[in-house]
PDB file of C-alpha atoms in Angstrom:
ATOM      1  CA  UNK A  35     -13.024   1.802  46.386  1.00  0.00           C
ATOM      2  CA  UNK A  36     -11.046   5.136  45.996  1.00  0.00           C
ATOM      3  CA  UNK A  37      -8.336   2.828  44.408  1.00  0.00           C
ATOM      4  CA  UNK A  38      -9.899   1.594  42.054  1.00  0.00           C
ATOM      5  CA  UNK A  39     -11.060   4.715  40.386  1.00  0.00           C
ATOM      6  CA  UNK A  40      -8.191   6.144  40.432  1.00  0.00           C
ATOM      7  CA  UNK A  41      -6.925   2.850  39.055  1.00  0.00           C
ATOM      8  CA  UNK A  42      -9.808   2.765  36.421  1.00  0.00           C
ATOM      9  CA  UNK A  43      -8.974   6.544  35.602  1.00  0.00           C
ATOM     10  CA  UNK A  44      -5.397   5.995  35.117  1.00  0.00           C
ATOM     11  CA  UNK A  45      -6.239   2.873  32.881  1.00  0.00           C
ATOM     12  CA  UNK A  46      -8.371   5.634  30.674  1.00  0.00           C
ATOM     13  CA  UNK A  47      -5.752   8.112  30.505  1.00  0.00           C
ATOM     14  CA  UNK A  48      -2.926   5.484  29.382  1.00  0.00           C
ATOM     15  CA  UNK A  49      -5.593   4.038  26.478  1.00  0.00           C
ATOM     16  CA  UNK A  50      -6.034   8.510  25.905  1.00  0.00           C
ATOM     17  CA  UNK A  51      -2.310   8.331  25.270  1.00  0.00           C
ATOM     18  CA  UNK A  52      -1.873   4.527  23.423  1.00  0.00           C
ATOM     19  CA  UNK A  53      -5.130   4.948  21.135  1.00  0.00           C
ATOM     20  CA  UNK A  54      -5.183   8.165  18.983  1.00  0.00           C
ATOM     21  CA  UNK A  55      -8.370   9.225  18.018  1.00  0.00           C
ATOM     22  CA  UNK A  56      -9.227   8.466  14.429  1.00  0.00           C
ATOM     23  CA  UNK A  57      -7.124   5.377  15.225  1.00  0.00           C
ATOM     24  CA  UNK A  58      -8.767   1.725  15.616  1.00  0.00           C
ATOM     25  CA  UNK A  59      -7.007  -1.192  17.402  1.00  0.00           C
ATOM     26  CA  UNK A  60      -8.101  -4.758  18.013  1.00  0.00           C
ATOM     27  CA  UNK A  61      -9.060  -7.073  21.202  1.00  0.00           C
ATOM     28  CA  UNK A  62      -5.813  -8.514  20.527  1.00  0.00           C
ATOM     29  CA  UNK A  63      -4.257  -5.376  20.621  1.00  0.00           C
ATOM     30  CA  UNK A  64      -6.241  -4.614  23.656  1.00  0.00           C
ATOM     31  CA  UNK A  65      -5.660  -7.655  25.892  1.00  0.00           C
ATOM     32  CA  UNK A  66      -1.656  -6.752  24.976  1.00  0.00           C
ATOM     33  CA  UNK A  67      -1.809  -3.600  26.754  1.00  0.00           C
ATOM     34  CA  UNK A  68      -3.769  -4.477  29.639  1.00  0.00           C
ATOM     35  CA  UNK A  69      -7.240  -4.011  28.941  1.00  0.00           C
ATOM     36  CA  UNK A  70      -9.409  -7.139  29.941  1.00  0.00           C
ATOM     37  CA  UNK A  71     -12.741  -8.034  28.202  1.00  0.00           C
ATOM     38  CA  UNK A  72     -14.600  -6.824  31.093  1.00  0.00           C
ATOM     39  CA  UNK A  73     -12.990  -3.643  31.330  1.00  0.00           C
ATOM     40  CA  UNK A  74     -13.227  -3.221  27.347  1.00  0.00           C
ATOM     41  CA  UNK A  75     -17.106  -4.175  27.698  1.00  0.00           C
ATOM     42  CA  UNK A  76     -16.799  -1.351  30.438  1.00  0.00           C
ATOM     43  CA  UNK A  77     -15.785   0.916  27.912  1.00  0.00           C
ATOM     44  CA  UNK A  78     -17.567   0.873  25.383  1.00  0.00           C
ATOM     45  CA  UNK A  79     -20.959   0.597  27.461  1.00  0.00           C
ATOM     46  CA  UNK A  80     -19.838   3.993  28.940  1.00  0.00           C
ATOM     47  CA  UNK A  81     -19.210   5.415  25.220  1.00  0.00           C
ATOM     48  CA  UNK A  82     -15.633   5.939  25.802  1.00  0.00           C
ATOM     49  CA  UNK A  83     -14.513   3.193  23.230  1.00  0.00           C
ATOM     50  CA  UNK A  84     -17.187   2.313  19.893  1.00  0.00           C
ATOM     51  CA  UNK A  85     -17.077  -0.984  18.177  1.00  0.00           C
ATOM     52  CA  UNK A  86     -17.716  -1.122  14.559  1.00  0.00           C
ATOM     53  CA  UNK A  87     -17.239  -4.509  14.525  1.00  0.00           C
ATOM     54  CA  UNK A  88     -17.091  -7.776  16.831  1.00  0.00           C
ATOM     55  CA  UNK A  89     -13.384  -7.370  18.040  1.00  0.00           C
ATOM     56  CA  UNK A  90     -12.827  -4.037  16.874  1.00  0.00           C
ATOM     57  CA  UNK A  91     -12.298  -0.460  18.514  1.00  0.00           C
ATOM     58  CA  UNK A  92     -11.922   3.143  18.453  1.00  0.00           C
ATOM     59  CA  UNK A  93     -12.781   6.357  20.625  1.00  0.00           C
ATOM     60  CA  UNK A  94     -15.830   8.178  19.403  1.00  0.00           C
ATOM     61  CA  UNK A  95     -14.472  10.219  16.595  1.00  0.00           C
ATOM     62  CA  UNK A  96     -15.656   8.474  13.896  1.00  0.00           C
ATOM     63  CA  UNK A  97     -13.167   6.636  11.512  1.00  0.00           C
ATOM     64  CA  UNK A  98     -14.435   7.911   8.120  1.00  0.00           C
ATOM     65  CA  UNK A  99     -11.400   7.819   5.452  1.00  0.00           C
ATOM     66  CA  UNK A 100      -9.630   4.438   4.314  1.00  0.00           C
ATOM     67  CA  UNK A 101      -6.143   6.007   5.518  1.00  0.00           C
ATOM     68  CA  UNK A 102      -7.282   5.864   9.425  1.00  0.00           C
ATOM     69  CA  UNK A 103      -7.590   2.332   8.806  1.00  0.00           C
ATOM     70  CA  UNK A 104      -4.355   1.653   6.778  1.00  0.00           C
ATOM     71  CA  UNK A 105      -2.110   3.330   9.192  1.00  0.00           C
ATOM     72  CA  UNK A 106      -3.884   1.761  12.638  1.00  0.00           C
ATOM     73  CA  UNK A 107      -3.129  -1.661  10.484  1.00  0.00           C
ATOM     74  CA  UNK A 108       0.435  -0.467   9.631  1.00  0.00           C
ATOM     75  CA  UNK A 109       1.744   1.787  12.732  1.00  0.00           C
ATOM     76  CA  UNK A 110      -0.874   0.177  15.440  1.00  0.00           C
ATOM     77  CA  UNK A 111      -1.215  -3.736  14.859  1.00  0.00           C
ATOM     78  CA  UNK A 112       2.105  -3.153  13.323  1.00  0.00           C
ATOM     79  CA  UNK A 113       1.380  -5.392   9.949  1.00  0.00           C
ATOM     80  CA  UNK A 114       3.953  -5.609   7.435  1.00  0.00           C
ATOM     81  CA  UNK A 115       1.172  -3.629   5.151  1.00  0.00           C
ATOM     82  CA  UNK A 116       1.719  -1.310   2.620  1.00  0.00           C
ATOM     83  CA  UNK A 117      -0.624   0.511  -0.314  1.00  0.00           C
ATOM     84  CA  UNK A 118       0.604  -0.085  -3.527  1.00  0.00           C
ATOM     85  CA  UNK A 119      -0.024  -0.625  -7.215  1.00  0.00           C
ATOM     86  CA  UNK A 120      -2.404   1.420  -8.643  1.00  0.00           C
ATOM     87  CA  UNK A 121      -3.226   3.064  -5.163  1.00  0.00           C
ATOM     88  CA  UNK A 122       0.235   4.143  -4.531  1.00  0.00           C
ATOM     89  CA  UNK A 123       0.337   5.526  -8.102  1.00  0.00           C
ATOM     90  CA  UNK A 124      -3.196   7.555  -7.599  1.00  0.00           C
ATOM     91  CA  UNK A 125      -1.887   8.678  -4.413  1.00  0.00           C
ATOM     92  CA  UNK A 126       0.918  10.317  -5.960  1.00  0.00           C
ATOM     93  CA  UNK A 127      -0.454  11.914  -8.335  1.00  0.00           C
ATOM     94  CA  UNK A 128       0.479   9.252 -11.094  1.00  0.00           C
ATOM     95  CA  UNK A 129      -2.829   7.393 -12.224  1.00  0.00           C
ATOM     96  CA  UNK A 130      -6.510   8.800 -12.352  1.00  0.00           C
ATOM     97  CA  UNK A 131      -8.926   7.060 -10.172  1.00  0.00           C
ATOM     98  CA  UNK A 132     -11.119   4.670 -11.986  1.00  0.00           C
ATOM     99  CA  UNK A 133     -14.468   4.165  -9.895  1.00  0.00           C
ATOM    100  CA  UNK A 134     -15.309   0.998 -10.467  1.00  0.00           C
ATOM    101  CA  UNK A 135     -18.716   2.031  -7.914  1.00  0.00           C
ATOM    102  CA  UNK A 136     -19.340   5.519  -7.186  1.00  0.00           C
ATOM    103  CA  UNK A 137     -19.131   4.983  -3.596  1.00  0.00           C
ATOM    104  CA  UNK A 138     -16.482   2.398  -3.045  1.00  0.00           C
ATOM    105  CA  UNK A 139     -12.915   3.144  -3.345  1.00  0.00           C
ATOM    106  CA  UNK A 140     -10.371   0.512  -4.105  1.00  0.00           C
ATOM    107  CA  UNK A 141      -7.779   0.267  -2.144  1.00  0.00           C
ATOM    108  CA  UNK A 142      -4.799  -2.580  -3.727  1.00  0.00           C
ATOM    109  CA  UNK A 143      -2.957  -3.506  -0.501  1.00  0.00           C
ATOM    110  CA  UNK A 144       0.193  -5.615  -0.192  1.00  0.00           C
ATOM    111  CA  UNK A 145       1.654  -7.844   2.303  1.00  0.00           C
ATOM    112  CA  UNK A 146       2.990 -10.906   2.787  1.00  0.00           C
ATOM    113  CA  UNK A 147       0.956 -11.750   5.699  1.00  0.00           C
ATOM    114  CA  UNK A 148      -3.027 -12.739   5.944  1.00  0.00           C
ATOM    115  CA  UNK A 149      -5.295  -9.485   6.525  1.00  0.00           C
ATOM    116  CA  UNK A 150      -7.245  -9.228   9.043  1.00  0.00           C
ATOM    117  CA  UNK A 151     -10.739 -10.660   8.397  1.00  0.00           C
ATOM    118  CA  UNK A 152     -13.205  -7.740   9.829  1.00  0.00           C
ATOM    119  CA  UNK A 153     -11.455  -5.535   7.055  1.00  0.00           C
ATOM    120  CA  UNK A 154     -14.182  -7.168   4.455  1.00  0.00           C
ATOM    121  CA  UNK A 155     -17.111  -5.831   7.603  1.00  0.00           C
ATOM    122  CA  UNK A 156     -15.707  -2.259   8.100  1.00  0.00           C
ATOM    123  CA  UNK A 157     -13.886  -0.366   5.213  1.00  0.00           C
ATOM    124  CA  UNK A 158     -15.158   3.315   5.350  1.00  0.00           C
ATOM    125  CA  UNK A 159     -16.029   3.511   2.043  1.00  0.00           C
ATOM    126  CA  UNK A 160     -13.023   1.183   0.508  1.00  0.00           C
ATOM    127  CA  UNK A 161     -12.918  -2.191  -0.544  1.00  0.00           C
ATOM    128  CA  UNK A 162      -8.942  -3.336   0.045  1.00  0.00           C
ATOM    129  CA  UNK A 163      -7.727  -5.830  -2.295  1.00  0.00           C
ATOM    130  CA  UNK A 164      -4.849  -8.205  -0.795  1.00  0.00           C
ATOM    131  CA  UNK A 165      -1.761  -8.634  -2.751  1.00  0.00           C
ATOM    132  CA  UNK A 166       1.399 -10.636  -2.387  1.00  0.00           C
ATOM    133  CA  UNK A 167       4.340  -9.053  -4.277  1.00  0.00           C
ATOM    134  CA  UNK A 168       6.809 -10.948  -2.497  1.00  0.00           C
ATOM    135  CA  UNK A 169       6.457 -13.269  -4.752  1.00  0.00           C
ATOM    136  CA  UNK A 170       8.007 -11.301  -7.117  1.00  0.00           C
ATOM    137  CA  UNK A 171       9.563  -8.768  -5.208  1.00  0.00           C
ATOM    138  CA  UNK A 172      11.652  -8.959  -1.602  1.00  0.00           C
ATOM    139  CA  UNK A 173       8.851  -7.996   1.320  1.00  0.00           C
ATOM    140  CA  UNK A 174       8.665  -4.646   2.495  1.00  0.00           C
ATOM    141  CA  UNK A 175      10.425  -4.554   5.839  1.00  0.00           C
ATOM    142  CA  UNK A 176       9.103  -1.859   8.281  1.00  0.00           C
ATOM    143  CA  UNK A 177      10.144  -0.635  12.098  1.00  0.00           C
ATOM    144  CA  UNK A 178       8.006   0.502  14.749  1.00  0.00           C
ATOM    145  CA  UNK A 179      10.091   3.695  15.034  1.00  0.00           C
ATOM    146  CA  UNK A 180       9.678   4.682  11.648  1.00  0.00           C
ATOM    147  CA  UNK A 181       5.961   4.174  12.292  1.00  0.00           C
ATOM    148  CA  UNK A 182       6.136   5.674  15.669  1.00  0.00           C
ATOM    149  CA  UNK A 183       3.046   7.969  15.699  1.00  0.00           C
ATOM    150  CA  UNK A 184       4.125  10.801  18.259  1.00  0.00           C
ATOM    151  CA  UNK A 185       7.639  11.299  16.427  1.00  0.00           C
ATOM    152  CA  UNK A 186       8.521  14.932  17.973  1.00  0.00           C
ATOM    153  CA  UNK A 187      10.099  15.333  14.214  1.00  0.00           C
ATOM    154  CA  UNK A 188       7.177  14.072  12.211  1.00  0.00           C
ATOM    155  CA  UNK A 189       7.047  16.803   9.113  1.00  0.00           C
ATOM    156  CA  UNK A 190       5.587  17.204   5.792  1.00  0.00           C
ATOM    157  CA  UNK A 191       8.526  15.279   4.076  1.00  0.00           C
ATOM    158  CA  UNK A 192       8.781  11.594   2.768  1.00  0.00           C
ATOM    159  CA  UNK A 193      10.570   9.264   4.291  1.00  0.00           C
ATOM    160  CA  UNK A 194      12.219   6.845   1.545  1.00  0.00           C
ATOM    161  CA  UNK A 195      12.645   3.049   2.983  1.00  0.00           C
ATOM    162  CA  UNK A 196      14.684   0.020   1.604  1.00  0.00           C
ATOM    163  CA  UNK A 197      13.002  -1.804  -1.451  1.00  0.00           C
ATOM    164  CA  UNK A 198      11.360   1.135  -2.909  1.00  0.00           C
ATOM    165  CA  UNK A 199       8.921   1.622  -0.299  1.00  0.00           C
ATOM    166  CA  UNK A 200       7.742   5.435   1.157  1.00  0.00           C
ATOM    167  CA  UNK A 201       6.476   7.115   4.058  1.00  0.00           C
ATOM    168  CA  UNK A 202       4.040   9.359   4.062  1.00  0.00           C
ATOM    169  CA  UNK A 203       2.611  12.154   6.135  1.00  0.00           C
ATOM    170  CA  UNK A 204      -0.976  12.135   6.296  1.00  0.00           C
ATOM    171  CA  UNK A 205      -4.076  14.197   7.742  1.00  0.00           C
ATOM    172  CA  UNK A 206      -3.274  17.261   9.862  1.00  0.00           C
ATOM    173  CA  UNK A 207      -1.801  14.698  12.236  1.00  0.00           C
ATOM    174  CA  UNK A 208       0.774  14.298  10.133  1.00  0.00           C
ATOM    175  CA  UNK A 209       0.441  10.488  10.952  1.00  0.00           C
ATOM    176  CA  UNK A 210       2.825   7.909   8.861  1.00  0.00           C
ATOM    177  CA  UNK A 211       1.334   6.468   5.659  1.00  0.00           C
ATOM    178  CA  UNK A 212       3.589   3.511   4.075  1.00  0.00           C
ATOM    179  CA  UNK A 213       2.902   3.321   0.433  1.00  0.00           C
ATOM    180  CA  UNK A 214       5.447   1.754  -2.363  1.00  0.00           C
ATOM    181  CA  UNK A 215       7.567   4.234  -4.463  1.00  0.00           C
ATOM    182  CA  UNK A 216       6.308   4.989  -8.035  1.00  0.00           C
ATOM    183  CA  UNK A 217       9.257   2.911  -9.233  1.00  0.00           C
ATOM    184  CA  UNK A 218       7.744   0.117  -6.819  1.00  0.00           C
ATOM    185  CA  UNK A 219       4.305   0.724  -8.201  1.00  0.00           C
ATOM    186  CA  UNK A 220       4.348   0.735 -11.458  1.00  0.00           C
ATOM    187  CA  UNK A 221       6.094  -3.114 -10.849  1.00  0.00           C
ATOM    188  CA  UNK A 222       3.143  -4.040  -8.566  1.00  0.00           C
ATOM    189  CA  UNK A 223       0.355  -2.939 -11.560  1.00  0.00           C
ATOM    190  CA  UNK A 224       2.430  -4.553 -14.243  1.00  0.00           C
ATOM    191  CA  UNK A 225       2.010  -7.513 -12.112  1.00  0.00           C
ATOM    192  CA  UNK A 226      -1.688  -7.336 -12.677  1.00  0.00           C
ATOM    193  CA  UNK A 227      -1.249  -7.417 -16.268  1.00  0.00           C
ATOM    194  CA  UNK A 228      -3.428  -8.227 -18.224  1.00  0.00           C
ATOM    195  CA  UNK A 229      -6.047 -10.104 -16.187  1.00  0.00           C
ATOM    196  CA  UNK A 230      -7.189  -6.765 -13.952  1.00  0.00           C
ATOM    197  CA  UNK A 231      -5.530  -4.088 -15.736  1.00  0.00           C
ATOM    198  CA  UNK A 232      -5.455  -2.852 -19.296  1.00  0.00           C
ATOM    199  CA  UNK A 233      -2.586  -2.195 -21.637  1.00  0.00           C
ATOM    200  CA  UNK A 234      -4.394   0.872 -22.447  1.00  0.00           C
ATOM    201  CA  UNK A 235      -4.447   2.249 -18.808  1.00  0.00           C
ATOM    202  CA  UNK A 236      -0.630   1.325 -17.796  1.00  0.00           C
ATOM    203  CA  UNK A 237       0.149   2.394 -21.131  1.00  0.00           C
ATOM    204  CA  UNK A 238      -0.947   5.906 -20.333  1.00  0.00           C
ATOM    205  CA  UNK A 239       0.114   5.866 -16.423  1.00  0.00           C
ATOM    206  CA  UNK A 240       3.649   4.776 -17.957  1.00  0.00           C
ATOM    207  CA  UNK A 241       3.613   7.717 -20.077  1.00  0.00           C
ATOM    208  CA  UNK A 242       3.462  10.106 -17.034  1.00  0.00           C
ATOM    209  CA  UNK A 243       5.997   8.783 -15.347  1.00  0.00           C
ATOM    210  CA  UNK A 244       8.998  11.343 -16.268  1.00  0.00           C
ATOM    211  CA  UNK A 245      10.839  11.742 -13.017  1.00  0.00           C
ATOM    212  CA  UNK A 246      11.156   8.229 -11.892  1.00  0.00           C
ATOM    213  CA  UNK A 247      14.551   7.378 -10.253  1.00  0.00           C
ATOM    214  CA  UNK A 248      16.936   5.365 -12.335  1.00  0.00           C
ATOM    215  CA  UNK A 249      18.940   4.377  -9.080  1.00  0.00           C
ATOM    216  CA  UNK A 250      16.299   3.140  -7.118  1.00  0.00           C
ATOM    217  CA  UNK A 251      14.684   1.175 -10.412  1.00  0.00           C
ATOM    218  CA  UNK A 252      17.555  -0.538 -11.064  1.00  0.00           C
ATOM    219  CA  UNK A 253      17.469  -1.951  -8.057  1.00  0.00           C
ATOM    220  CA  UNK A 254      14.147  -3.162  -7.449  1.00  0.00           C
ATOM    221  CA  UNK A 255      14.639  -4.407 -11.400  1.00  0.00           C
ATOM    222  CA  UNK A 256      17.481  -6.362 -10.373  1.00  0.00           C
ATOM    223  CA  UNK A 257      15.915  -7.674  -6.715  1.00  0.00           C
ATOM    224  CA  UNK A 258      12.502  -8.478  -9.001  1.00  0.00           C
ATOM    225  CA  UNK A 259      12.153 -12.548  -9.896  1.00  0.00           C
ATOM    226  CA  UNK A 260       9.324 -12.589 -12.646  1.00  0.00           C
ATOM    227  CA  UNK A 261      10.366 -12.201 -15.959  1.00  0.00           C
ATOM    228  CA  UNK A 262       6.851 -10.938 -16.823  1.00  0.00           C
ATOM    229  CA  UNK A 263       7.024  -7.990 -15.177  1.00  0.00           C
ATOM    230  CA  UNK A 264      10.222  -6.882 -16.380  1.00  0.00           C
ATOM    231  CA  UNK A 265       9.720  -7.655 -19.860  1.00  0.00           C
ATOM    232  CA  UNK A 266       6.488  -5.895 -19.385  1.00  0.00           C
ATOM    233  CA  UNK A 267       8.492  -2.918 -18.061  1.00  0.00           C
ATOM    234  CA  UNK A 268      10.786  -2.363 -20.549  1.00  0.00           C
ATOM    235  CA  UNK A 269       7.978  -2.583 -23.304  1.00  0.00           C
ATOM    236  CA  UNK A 270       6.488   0.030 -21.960  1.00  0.00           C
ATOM    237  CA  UNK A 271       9.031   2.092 -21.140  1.00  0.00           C
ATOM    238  CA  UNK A 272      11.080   1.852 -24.463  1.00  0.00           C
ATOM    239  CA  UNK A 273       7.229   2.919 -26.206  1.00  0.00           C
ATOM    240  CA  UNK A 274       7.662   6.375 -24.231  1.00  0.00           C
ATOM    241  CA  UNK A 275      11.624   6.761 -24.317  1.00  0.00           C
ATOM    242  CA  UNK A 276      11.917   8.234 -20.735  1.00  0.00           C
ATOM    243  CA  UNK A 277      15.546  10.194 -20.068  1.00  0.00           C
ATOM    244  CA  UNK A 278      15.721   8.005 -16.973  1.00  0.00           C
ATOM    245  CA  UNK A 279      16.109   4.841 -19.475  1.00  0.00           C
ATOM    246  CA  UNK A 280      19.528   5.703 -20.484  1.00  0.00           C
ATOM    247  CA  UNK A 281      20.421   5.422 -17.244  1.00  0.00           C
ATOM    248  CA  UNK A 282      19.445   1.703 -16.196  1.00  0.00           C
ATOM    249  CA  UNK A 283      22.599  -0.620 -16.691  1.00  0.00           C
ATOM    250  CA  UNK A 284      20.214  -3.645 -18.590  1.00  0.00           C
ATOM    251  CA  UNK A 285      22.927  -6.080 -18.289  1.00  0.00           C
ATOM    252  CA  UNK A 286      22.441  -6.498 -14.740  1.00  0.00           C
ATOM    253  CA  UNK A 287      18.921  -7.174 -15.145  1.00  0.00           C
ATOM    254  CA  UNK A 288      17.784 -10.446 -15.845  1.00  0.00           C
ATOM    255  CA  UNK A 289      14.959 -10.789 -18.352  1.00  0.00           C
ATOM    256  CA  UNK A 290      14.990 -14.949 -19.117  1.00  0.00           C
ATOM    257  CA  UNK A 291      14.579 -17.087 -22.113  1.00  0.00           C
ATOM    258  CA  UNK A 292      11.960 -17.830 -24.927  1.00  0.00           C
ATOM    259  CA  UNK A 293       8.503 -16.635 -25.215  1.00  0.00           C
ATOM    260  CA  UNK A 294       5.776 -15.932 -22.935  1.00  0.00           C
ATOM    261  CA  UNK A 295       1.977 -15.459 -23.540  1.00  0.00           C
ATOM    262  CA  UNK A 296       1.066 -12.335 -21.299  1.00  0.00           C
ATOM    263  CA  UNK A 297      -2.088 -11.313 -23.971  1.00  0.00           C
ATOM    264  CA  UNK A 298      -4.031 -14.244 -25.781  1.00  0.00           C
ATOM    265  CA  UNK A 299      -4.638 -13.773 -29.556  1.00  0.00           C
ATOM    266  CA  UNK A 300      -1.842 -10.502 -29.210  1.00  0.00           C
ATOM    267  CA  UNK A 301       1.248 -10.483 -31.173  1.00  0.00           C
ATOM    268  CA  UNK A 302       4.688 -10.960 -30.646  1.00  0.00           C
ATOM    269  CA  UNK A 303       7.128  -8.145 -29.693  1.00  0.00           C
ATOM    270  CA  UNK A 304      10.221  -9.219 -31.376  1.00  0.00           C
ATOM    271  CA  UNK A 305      12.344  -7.048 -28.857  1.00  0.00           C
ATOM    272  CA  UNK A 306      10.747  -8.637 -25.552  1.00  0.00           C
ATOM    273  CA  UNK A 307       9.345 -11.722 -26.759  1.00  0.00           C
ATOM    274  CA  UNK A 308       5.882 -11.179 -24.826  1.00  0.00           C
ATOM    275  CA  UNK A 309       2.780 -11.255 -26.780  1.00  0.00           C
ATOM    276  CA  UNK A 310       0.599  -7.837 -26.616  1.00  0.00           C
ATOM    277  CA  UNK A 311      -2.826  -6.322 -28.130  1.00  0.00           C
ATOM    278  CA  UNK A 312      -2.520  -6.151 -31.810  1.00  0.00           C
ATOM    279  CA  UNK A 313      -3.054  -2.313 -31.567  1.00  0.00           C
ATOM    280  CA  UNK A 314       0.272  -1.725 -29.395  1.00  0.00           C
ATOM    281  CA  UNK A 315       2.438  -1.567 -32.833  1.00  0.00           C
ATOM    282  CA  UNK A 316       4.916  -4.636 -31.839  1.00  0.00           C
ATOM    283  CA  UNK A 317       7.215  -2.741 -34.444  1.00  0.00           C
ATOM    284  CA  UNK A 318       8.119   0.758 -33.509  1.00  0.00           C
TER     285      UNK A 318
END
């Protein structure tokens, strides 16, 4: 009997040490480490672990802010997850947050791999829209030691990745965020042109964007396959003549052939070839 206490303690303290508080993990996760259904049942009869949600845990500190459950997704279940778009742009101090409910935050996610379905049941106050960039852009590729929540060196600095992808410290833990780049961004919302984004809105989050890095755009230009976007890009940027224009080599990027619709009933920018609201002056 003494055994299995002990056994049952040491079980507790390991979960102490593999399950941060203000963390949440899965059964999955669970059952990976050790913990059987019975014992997990166990736990969270005795109020040691809560559960939100059917196959869903966390100790008792409750999991209030979206980031807890972006980084347990990202650094935990280890999904190839990061925030981007508009989010990443907000988050940097790039983009005003639109409420589109007082009380719901929306959080624009992207991944190249299905989200986990009790994310719709338990948001703390965020709805998380699922995007695919790689379609247009190569997938962000993360490690679990960049991710690794008890780094002895974790800081206040950002940790740049390949593809135009950041790390973030977050909370007073200091805990590993992974958001896209502005230069990444600003791709991602272009993306979303026009059908949940204005003209008016990017035109005005492209204006801000001064101190972008020329090295880093170039190559995410250059790795990017849709022609809409970079069109798109260049429109936008040539309307707000940026210093860090000069310094993008255009002949290495890739902007294809003939017309494309991207706003019905706009007109045609002669320079780009996209049609755009009548009120964004095609002619400079």
């Amino acid at each position: 009997m003494h055994s299995m206490v002990t056994q049952k303690g040491g079980k507790l303290n390991q979960l102490e040490h593999l399950l941060p508080e203000g963390l949440l993990v899965d059964a999955a996760w669970l059952e990976r480490q050790g913990y059987s259904r019975a014992l997990r049942h166990q736990y969270v009869s005795s109020g040691w672990l809560v559960q939100p949600v059917r196959g869903v845990y966390h100790r008792h500190r409750s999991i209030s802010s979206w980031e807890q459950i972006v980084i347990s997704l990202q650094a935990l279940l280890q999904y190839p997850v990061s925030v981007g778009g508009r989010s990443a742009l907000e988050l940097q101090g790039y983009a005003h947050y639109l409420p589109n409910s007082p009380d719901v935050r929306t959080i624009h996610l992207y991944t190249d791999k299905k989200l986990p379905g009790w994310l719709k049941k338990f948001s703390a106050n965020a709805e998380f829209i699922p995007h695919n960039s790689s379609r247009f852009l190569s997938p962000v590729k993360q490690d679990e030691e960049e991710l690794a929540l008890d780094k002895s060196q974790a800081g206040t600095e950002t940790t740049p990745l390949p593809g135009g992808i950041l790390i973030m410290p977050w909370g007073q833990w200091k805990w590993p965020l992974v958001m896209s780049s502005p230069e990444r961004a600003i791709l991602e919302l272009l993306d979303e042109l026009p059908r949940n984004e204005s003209f008016h809105q990017v035109d005005m989050i492209m204006e801000g964007l001064v101190n972008l890095r020329p090295r880093r755009l170039q190559a995410l230009l250059e790795d990017a396959k849709s022609v809409k976007v970079k069109r798109l890009f260049f429109f936008f940027a040539d309307r707000h003549r940026h210093q860090w224009l000069k310094h993008l080599d255009r002949k290495k990027i890739s902007l294809g052939s003939g017309k494309r619709v991207i706003f019905k009933g706009g007109i045609l920018d002669p320079a780009y070839q996209i049609t755009v609201p009548e009120d964004f002056n095609a002619v400079q």
